Coordinates of C-alpha atoms and ligand atoms in Angstrom, one line a residue:
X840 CA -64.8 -63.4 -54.4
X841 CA -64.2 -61.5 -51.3
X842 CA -61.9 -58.6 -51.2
X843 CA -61.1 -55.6 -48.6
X844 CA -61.6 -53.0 -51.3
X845 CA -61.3 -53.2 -55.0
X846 CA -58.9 -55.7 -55.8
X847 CA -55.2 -55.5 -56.7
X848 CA -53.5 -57.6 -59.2
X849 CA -49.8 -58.1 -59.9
X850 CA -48.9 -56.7 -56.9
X851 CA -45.4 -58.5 -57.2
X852 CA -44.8 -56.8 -60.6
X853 CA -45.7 -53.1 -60.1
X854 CA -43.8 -53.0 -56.4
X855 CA -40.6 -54.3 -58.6
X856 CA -41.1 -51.6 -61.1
X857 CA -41.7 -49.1 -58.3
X858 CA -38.1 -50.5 -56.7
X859 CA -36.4 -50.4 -60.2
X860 CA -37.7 -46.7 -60.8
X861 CA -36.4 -45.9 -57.1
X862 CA -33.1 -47.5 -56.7
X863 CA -31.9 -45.6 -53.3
X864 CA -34.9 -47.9 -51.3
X865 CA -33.7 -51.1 -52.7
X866 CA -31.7 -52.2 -50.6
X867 CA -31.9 -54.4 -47.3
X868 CA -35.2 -55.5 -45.6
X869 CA -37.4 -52.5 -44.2
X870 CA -40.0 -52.7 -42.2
X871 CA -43.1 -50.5 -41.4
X872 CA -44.5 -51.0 -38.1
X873 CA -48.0 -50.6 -37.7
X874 CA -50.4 -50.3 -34.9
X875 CA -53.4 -48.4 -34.2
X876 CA -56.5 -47.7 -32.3
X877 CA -60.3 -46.8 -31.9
X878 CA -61.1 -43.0 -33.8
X879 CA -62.7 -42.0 -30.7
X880 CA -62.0 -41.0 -26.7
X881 CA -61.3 -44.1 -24.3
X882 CA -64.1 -45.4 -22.5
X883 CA -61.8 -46.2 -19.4
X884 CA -60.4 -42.9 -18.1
X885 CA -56.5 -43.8 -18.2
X886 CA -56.7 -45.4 -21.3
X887 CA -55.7 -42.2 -23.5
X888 CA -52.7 -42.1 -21.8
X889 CA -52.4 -45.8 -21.8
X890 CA -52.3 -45.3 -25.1
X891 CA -50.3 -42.5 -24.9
X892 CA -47.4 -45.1 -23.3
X893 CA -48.3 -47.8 -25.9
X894 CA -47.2 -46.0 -28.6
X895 CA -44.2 -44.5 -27.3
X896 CA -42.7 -48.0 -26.5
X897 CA -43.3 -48.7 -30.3
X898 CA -41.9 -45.0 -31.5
X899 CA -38.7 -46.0 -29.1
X900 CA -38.5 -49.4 -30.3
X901 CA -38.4 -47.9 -34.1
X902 CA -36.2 -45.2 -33.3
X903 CA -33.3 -47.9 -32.2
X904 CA -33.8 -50.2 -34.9
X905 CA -34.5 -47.7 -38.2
X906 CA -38.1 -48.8 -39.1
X907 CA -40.9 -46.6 -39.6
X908 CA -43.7 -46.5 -37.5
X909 CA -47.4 -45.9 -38.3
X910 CA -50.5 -45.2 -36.0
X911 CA -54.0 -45.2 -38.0
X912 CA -56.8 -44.4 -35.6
X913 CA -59.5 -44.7 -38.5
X914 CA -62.0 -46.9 -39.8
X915 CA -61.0 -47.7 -42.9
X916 CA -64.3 -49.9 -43.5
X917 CA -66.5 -49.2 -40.7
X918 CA -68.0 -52.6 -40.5
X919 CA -64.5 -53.8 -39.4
X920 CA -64.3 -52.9 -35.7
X921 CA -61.7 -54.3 -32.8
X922 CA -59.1 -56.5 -33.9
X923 CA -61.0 -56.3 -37.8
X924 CA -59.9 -53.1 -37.7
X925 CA -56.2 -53.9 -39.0
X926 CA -56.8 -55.6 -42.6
X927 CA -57.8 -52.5 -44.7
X928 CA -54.8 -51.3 -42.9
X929 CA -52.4 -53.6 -43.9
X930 CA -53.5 -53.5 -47.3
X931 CA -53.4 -50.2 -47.5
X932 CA -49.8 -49.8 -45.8
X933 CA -48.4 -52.4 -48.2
X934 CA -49.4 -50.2 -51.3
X935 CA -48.6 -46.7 -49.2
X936 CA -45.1 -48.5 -48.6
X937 CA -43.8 -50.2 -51.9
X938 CA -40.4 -49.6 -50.1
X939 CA -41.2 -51.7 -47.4
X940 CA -41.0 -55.1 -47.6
X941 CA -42.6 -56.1 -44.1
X942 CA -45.6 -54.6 -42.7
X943 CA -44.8 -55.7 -39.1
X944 CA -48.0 -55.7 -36.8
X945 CA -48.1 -54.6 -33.3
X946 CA -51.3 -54.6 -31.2
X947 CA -51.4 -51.3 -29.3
X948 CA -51.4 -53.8 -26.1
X949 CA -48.3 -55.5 -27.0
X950 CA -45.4 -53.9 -25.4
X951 CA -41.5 -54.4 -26.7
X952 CA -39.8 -55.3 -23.6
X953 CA -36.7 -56.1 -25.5
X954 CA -36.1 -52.6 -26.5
X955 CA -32.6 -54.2 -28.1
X956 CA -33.8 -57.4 -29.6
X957 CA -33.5 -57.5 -33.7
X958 CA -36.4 -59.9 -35.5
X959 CA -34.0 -62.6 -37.6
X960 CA -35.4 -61.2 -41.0
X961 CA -32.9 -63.9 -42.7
X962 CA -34.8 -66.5 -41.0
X963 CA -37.9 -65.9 -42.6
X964 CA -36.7 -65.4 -46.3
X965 CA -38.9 -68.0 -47.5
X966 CA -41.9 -66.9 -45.9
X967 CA -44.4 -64.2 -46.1
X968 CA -46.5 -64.1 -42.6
X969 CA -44.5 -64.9 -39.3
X970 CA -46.9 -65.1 -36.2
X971 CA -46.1 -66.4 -32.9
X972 CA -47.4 -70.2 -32.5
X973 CA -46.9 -73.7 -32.8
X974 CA -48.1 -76.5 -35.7
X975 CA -48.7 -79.0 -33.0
X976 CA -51.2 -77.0 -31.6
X977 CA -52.6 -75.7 -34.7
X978 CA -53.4 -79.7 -35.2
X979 CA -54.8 -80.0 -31.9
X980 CA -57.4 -77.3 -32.8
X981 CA -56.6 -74.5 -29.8
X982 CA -57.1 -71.6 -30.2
X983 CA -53.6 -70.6 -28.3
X984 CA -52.0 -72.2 -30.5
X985 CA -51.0 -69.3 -32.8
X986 CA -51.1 -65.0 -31.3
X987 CA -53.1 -62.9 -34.2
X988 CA -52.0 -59.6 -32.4
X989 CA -48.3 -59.3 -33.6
X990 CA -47.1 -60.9 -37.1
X991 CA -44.9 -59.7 -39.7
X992 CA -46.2 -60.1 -43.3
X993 CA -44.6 -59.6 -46.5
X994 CA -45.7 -56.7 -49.1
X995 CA -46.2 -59.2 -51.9
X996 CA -49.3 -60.5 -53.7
X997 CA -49.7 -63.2 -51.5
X998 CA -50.2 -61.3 -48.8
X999 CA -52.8 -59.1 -49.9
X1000 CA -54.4 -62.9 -50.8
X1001 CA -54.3 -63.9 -47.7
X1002 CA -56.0 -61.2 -45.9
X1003 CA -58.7 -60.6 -48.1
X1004 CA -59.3 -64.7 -47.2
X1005 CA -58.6 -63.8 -43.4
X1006 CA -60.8 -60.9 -43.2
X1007 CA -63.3 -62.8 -45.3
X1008 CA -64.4 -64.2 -42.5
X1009 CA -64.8 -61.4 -40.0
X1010 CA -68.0 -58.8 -39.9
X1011 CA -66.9 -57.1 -43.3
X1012 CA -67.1 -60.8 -45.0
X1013 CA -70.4 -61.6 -46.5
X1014 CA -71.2 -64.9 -44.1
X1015 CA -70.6 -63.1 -40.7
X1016 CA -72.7 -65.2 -38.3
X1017 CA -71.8 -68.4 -40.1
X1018 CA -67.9 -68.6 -39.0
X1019 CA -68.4 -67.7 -35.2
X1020 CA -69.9 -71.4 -35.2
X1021 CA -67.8 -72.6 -37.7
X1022 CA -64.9 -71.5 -35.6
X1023 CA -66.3 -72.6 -32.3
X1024 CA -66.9 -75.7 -33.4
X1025 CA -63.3 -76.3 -34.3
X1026 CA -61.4 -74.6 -31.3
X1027 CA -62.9 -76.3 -28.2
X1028 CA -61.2 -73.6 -26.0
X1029 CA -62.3 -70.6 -28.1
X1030 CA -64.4 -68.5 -25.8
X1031 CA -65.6 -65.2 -27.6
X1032 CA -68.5 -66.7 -29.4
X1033 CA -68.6 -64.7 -32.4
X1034 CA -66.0 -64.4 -35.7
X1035 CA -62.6 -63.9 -34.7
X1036 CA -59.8 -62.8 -37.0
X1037 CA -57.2 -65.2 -34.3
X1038 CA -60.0 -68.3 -35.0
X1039 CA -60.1 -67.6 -38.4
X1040 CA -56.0 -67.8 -38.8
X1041 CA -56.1 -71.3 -37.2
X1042 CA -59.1 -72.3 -39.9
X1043 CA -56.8 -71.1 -42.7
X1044 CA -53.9 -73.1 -41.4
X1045 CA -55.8 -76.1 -40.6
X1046 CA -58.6 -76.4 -43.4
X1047 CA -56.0 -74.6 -46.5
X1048 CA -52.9 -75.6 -45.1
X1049 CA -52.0 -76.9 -48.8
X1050 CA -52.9 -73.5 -50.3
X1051 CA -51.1 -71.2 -47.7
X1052 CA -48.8 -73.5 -45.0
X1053 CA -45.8 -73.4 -46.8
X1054 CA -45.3 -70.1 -46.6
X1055 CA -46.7 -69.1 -42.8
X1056 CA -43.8 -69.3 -40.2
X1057 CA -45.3 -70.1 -36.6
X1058 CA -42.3 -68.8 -34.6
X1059 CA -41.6 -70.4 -31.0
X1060 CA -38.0 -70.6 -30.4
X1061 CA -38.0 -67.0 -28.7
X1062 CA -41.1 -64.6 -27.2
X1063 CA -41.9 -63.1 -31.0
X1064 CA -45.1 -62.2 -28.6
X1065 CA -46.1 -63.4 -24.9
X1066 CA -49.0 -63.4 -22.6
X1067 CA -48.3 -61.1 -20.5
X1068 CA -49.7 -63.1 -16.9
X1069 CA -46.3 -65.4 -17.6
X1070 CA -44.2 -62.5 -17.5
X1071 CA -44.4 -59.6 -15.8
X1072 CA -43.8 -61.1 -12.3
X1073 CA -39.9 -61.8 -13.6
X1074 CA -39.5 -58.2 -14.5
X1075 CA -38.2 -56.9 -11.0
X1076 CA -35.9 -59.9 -11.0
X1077 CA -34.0 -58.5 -14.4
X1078 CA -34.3 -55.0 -13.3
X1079 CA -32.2 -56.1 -10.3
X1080 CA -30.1 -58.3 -12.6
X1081 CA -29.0 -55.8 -15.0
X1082 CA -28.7 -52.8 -12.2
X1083 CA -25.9 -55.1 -11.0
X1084 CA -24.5 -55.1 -14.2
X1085 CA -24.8 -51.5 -14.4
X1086 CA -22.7 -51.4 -10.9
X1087 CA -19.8 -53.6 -12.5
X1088 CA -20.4 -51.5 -15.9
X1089 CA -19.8 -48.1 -13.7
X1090 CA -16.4 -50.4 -12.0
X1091 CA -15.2 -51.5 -15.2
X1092 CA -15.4 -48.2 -16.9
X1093 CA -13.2 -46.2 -14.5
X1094 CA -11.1 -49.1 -15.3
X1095 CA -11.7 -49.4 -19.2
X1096 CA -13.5 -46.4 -20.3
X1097 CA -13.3 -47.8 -23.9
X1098 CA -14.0 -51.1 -23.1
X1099 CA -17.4 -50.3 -22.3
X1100 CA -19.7 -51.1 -25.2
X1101 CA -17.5 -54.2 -26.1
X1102 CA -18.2 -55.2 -22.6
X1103 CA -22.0 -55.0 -23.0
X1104 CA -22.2 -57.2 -26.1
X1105 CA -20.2 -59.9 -24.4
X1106 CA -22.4 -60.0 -21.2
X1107 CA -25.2 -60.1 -24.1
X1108 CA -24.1 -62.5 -25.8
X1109 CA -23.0 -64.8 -22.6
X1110 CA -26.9 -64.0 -21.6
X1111 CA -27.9 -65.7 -24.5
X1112 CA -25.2 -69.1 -23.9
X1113 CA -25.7 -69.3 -20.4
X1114 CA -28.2 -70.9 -18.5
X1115 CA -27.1 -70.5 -15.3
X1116 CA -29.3 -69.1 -12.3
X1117 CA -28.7 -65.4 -12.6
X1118 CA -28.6 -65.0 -16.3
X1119 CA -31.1 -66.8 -17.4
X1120 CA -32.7 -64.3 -14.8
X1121 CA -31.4 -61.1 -16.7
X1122 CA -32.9 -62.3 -20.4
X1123 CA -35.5 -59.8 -21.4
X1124 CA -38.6 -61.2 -23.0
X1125 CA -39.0 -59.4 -26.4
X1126 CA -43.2 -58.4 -26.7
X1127 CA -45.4 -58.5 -24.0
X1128 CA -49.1 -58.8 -24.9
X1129 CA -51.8 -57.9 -22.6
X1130 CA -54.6 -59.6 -24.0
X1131 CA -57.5 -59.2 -22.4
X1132 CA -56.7 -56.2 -20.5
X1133 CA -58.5 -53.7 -22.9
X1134 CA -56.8 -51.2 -21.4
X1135 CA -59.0 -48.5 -23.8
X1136 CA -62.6 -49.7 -22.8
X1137 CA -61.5 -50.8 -19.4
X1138 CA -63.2 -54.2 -20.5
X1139 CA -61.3 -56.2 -19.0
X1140 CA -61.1 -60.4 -18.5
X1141 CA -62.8 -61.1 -15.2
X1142 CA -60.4 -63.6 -14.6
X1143 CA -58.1 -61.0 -13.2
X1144 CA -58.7 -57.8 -11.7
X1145 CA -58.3 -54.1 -13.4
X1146 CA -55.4 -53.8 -10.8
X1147 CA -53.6 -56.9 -12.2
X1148 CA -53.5 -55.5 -16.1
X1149 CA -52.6 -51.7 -14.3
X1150 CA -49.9 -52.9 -12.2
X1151 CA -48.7 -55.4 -14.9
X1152 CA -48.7 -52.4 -17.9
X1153 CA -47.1 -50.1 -15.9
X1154 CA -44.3 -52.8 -14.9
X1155 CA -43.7 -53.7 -18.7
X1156 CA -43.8 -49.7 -19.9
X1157 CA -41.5 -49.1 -17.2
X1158 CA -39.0 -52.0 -17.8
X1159 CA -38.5 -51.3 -21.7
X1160 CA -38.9 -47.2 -21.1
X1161 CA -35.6 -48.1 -18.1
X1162 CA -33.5 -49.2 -21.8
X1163 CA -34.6 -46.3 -23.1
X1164 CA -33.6 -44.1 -20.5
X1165 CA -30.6 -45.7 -19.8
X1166 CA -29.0 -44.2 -22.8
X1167 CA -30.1 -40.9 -21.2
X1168 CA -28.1 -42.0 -17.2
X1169 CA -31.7 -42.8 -15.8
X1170 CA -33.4 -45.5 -14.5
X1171 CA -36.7 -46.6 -13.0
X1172 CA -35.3 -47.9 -10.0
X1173 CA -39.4 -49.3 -8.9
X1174 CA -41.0 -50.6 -11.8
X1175 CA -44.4 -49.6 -10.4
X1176 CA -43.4 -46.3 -9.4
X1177 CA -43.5 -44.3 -13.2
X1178 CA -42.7 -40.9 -11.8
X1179 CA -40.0 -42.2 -10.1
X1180 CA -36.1 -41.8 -11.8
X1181 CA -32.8 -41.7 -10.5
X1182 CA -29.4 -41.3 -12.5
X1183 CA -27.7 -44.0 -13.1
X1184 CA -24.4 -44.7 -11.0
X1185 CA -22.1 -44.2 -13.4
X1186 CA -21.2 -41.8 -16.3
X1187 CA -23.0 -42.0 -19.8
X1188 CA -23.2 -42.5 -22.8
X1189 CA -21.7 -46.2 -22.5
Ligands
LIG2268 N1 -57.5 -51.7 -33.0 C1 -57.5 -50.7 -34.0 N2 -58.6 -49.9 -34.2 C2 -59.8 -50.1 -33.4 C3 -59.7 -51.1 -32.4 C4 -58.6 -51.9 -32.2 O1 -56.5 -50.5 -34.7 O2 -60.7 -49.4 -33.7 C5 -56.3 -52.5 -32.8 C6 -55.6 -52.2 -31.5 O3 -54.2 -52.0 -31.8 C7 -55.8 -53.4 -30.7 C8 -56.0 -54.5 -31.7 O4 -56.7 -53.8 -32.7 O5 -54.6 -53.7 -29.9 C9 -56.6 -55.8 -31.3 O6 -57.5 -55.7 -30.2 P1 -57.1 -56.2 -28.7 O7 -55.7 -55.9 -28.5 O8 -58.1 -55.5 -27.8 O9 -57.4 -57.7 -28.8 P2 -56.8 -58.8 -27.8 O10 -55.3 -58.8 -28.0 O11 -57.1 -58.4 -26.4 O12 -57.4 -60.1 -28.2
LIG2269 MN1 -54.0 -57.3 -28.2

């Protein structure tokens, strides 16, 4: 059988001895985020420092929430280019990171606009692999229905299983040219003709559901990852939204100055109840994904312009960078303006 590198067995075993032998990093769930990109310069001239923004939305996002973060821009098997590129990497973050038990995915073009927004571990307890996605679309063969750029997967035997099966079928797999057809004959709507790793999730789910389906979550019930086209028109709109709040915040803490942080949750958590007009206005997406955009080679979908994926990046980076800065008394007051700051209107820390 197929396998990305020389094969590990009882994987499930030697991590629980490693955890017995190193008590202080057994407890609670940790996660290693990893992301990555291609060993060499960017084709497209601003997509070094593209990247450069990438990543720092993904160090911030850590640096809130306590994981550790991990950039490889290697090859680990050269024949696994592009999106291929992240299954020797997995593997070889789940064995670097017996203390982990989620390797959490994150295409460099998937931005955490949610800078605040915690992923429900508890939820998935009973899985291993939690991508964005819906079964009913899964069973209608499209190839939206489920996102292969962002997924959280367990360190555990069956995970290493499963992507040696998953990247079976991509250009480090012995039958290459065989599952670009295979795929496209299954996903109507697939449009890159040859092997991808997102076509060759939605095989696995379909065609082994019985071997693996118990144990995949397909997550829809908030924006685990989004398309970015359906999004970043609203972010002005919760910009505005929560600059109000920030007006109030500045009113109320002259009034309360300790009242502040307990204030912030409640408006949170009213965000989250509410559906009226203006709130349901202020509710952050969590990942924004610009497939497509390429913002490194610049190759990007002709069905938008370079301007659209440029003006939509640098809307997203600034929205989640403003609720990293606010902790600092800044803001991005234009989200396409990225030089732009001003202090905030009241005094911080709140
Ligand atoms: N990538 C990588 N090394 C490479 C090329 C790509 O780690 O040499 C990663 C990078 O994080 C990228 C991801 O693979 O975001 C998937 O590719 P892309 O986002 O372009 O695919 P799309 O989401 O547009 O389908
Ligand atoms: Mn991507």
């Amino acid at each position: 059988s197929y396998s990305v590198g020389e094969a590990i067995k009882n994987w499930d075993d030697k991590r629980r001895e490693w955890l017995r032998v190193h008590p202080s990093f057994g407890v609670g769930d940790r996660i290693v985020l990893v992301t990555g990109s291609q060993p060499s310069v960017c084709k497209n001239p601003v997509g070094d420092h593209l990247q450069l923004r990438l990543f720092k939305n993904k160090v911030d996002y850590c640096r809130f929430h306590g994981c550790e973060v991990f950039y490889n821009n290697v090859l680990l098997d050269p024949k696994g280019t592009g999106f291929w590129a992240k299954y020797p990497i997995l593997r070889a973050a789940m064995v670097a990171h017996p203390e982990a038990e989620w390797i959490y995915w994150v295409d460099s073009d998937a931005i955490f606009t949610d800078m605040e927004f915690k992923v429900p571990l508890e939820k998935y307890k009973d899985h291993n692999l939690v991508v964005h996605g819906w079964w009913h679309m899964v069973k209608q063969q499209s190839w939206t229905s489920v996102n292969a750029g962002v997924f959280l997967i367990r360190n555990c035997q069956w995970s290493l299983e499963f992507i040696d099966e998953w990247a079976s079928m991509g250009p480090q797999g012995p039958a290459k040219e065989k599952w670009g057809e295979t795929q496209k004959s299954l996903l109507k709507d697939k449009l890159y003709p040859g092997s991808d790793d997102q076509s060759a999730l939605i095989y696995l789910l379909l065609k082994q559901r019985q071997k693996w389906g118990d144990k995949v979550y397909l997550e829809s019930e908030y924006n685990f990852q989004s398309y970015w086209l359906g999004v970043v028109d609203g972010l002005d709109n919760i910009t505005k939204g929560y600059m109000e709040v920030d007006r109030e915040m500045g009113k109320l803490r002259r009034r309360h100055a300790e009242k502040v942080s307990e204030f912030y949750g409640e408006m949170r958590e009213q965000n989250m109840k509410d559906k009226g007009m203006w709130r349901e206005n202020v509710r952050r997406p969590f990942v924004t994904h610009f497939t497509g955009c390429e913002p490194c080679s610049g190759d990007y979908n002709p069905t938008y312009t370079w301007e659209d994926c440029w003006n939509g990046m640098q809307k997203a980076l600034n929205f989640a960078d403003n609720q990293v800065l606010r902790r600092y008394g800044f803001v991005h007051p234009d989200l396409l303006n990225s030089s732009l700051v001003t202090p905030l209107p009241f005094d911080f820390p709140a």
